[in-house]
Short mmCIF file of C-alpha atoms in Angstrom, two decimals:
data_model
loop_
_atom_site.label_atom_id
_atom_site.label_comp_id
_atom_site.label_asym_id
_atom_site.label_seq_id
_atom_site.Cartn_x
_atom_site.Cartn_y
_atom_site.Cartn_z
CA UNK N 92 114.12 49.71 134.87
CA UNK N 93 114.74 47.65 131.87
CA UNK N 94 112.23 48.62 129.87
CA UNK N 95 113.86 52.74 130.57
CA UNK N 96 117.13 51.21 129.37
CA UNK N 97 115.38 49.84 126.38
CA UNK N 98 113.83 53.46 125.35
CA UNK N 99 117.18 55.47 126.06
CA UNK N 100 118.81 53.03 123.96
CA UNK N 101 116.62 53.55 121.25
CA UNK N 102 116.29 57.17 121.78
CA UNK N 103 119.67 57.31 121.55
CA UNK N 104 120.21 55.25 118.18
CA UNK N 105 117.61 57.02 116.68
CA UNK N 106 119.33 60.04 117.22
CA UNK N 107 122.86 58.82 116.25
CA UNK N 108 120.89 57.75 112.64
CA UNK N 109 119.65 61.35 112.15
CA UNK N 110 123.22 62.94 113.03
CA UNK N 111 124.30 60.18 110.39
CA UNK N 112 121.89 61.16 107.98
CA UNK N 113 122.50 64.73 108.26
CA UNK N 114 126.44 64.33 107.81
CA UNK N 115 125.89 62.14 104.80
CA UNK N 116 123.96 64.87 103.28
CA UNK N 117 126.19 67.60 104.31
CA UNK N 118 128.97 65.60 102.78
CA UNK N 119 127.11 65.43 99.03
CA UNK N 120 128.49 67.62 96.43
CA UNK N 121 125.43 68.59 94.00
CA UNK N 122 126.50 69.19 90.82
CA UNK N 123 125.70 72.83 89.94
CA UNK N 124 126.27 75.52 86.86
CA UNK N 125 124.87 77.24 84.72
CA UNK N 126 123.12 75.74 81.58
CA UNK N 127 121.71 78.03 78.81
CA UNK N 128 121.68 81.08 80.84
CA UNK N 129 119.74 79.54 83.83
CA UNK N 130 121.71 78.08 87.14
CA UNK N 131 120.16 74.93 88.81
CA UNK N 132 116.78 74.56 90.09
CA UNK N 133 115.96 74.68 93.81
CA UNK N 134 115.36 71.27 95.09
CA UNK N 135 111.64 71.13 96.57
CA UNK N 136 113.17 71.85 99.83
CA UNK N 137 112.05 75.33 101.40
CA UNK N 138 115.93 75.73 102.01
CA UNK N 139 117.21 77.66 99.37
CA UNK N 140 116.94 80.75 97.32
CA UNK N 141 117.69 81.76 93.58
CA UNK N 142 116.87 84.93 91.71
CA UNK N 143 115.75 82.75 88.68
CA UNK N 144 113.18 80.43 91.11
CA UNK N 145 109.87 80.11 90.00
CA UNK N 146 108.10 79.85 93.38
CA UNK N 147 107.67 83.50 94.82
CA UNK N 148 108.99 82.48 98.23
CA UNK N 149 112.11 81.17 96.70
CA UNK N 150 112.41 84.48 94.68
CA UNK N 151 115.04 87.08 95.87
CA UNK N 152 116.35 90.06 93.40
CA UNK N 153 119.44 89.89 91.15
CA UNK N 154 122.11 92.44 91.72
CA UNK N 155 122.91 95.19 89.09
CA UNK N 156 126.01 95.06 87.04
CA UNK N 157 128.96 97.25 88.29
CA UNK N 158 130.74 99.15 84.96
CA UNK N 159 131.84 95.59 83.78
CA UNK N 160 132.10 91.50 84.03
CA UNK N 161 135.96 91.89 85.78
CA UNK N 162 134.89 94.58 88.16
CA UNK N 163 131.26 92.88 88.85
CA UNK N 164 133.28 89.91 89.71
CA UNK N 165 135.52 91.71 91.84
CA UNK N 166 132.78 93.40 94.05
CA UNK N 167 131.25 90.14 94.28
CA UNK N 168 134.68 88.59 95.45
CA UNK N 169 135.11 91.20 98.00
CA UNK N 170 131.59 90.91 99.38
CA UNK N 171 132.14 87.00 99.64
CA UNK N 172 135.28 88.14 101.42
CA UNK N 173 133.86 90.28 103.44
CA UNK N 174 131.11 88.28 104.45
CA UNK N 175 132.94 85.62 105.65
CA UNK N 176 132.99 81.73 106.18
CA UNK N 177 133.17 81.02 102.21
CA UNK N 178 135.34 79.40 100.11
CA UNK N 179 135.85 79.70 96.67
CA UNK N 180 135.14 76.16 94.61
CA UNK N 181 134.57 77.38 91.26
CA UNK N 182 135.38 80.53 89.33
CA UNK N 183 135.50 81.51 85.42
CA UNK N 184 134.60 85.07 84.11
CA UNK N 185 130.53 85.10 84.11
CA UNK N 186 130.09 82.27 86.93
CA UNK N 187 131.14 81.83 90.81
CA UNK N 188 130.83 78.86 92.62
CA UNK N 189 131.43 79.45 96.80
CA UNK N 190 131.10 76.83 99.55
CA UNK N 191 129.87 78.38 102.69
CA UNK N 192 130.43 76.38 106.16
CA UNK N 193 127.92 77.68 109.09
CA UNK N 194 130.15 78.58 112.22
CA UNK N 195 128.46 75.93 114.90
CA UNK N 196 127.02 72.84 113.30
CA UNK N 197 129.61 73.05 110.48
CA UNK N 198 126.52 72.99 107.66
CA UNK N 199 127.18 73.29 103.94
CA UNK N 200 125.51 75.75 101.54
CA UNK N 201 126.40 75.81 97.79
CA UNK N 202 126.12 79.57 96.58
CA UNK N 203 126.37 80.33 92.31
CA UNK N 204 126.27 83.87 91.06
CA UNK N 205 126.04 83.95 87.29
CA UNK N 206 127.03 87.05 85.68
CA UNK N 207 124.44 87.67 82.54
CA UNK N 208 126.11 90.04 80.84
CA UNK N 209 123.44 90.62 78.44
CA UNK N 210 121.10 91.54 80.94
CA UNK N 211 123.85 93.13 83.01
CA UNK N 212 122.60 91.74 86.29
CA UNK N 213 124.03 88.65 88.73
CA UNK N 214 122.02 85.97 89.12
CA UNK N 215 122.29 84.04 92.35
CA UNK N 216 121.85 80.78 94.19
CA UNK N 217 122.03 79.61 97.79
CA UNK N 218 121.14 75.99 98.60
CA UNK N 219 121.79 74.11 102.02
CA UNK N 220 122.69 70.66 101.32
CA UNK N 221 121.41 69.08 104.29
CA UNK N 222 117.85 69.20 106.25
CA UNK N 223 114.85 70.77 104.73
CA UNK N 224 114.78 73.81 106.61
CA UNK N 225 117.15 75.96 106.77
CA UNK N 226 115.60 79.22 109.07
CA UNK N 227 115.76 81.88 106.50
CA UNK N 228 119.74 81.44 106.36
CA UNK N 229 120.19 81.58 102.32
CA UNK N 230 117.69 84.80 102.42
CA UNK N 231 120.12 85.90 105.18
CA UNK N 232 123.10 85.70 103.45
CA UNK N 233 121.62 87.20 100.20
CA UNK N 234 120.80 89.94 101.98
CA UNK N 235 124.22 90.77 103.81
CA UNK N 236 125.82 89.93 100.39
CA UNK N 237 123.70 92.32 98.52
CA UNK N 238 124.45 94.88 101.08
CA UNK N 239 128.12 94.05 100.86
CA UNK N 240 128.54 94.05 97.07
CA UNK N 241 126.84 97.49 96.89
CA UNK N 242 128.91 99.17 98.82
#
């Protein structure tokens, strides 16, 4: 009997460390941008997407222009809008910045879109903060914002 006590009570602080861990890293602001035309590389974490990431799996496509920067925000805007469960951290003419919260376990992912006007496409970038997985959630969400934004 004691030595059941013993294992439930470390059972149980182990898992009270990981929740611990996981809310410390949820809680960590990374700092993010854009620098010379290129947003911040993905962490080594399979957890993240960008449009500018060098490993294929990390790779999804940029988004076209629409006729200009202020109505290419705009659509972007509305599809974050649309989309749901993000808020708006940083925002100048070529660059968004939007924190998105997942509904249930309250998980934070950073999302960038960098408007390169010269190219005329959006550049974006989805990172979870905390875990290493993150199920396909950032490709998710690229997806239904891609659908979103070209409508």
């Amino acid at each position: 009997m004691k030595i059941l006590m013993i294992i439930v009570l470390v059972l149980v602080t182990l898992v009270a460390v990981a929740f611990g861990y996981i809310y410390w890293q949820n809680s960590q602001v990374p700092e993010l941008g854009v620098r010379d035309g290129q947003l911040t590389p993905l962490s080594g974490n399979p957890n993240g997407v960008s449009t500018q990431a060098v490993d294929t799996s990390k790779s999804v496509a940029p988004w076209p222009f629409k006729a200009d920067q202020p109505a290419t925000m705009d659509a972007i805007k509305a599809a974050v809008a649309a989309h749901g469960g993000g808020e708006i951290v940083t925002e100048r003419a070529d660059y968004l910045r939007v924190l998105f919260t997942t509904p249930k376990m309250r998980f934070r992912d950073d999302a960038e879109f960098y408007l390169d006007s010269d190219a005329r496409v959006v550049h974006f970038r989805s990172e979870s903060r905390a875990g290493k997985s993150d199920l396909g959630l950032n490709r998710q969400r690229h997806q239904q914002l891609a659908t979103l934004y070209a409508r």
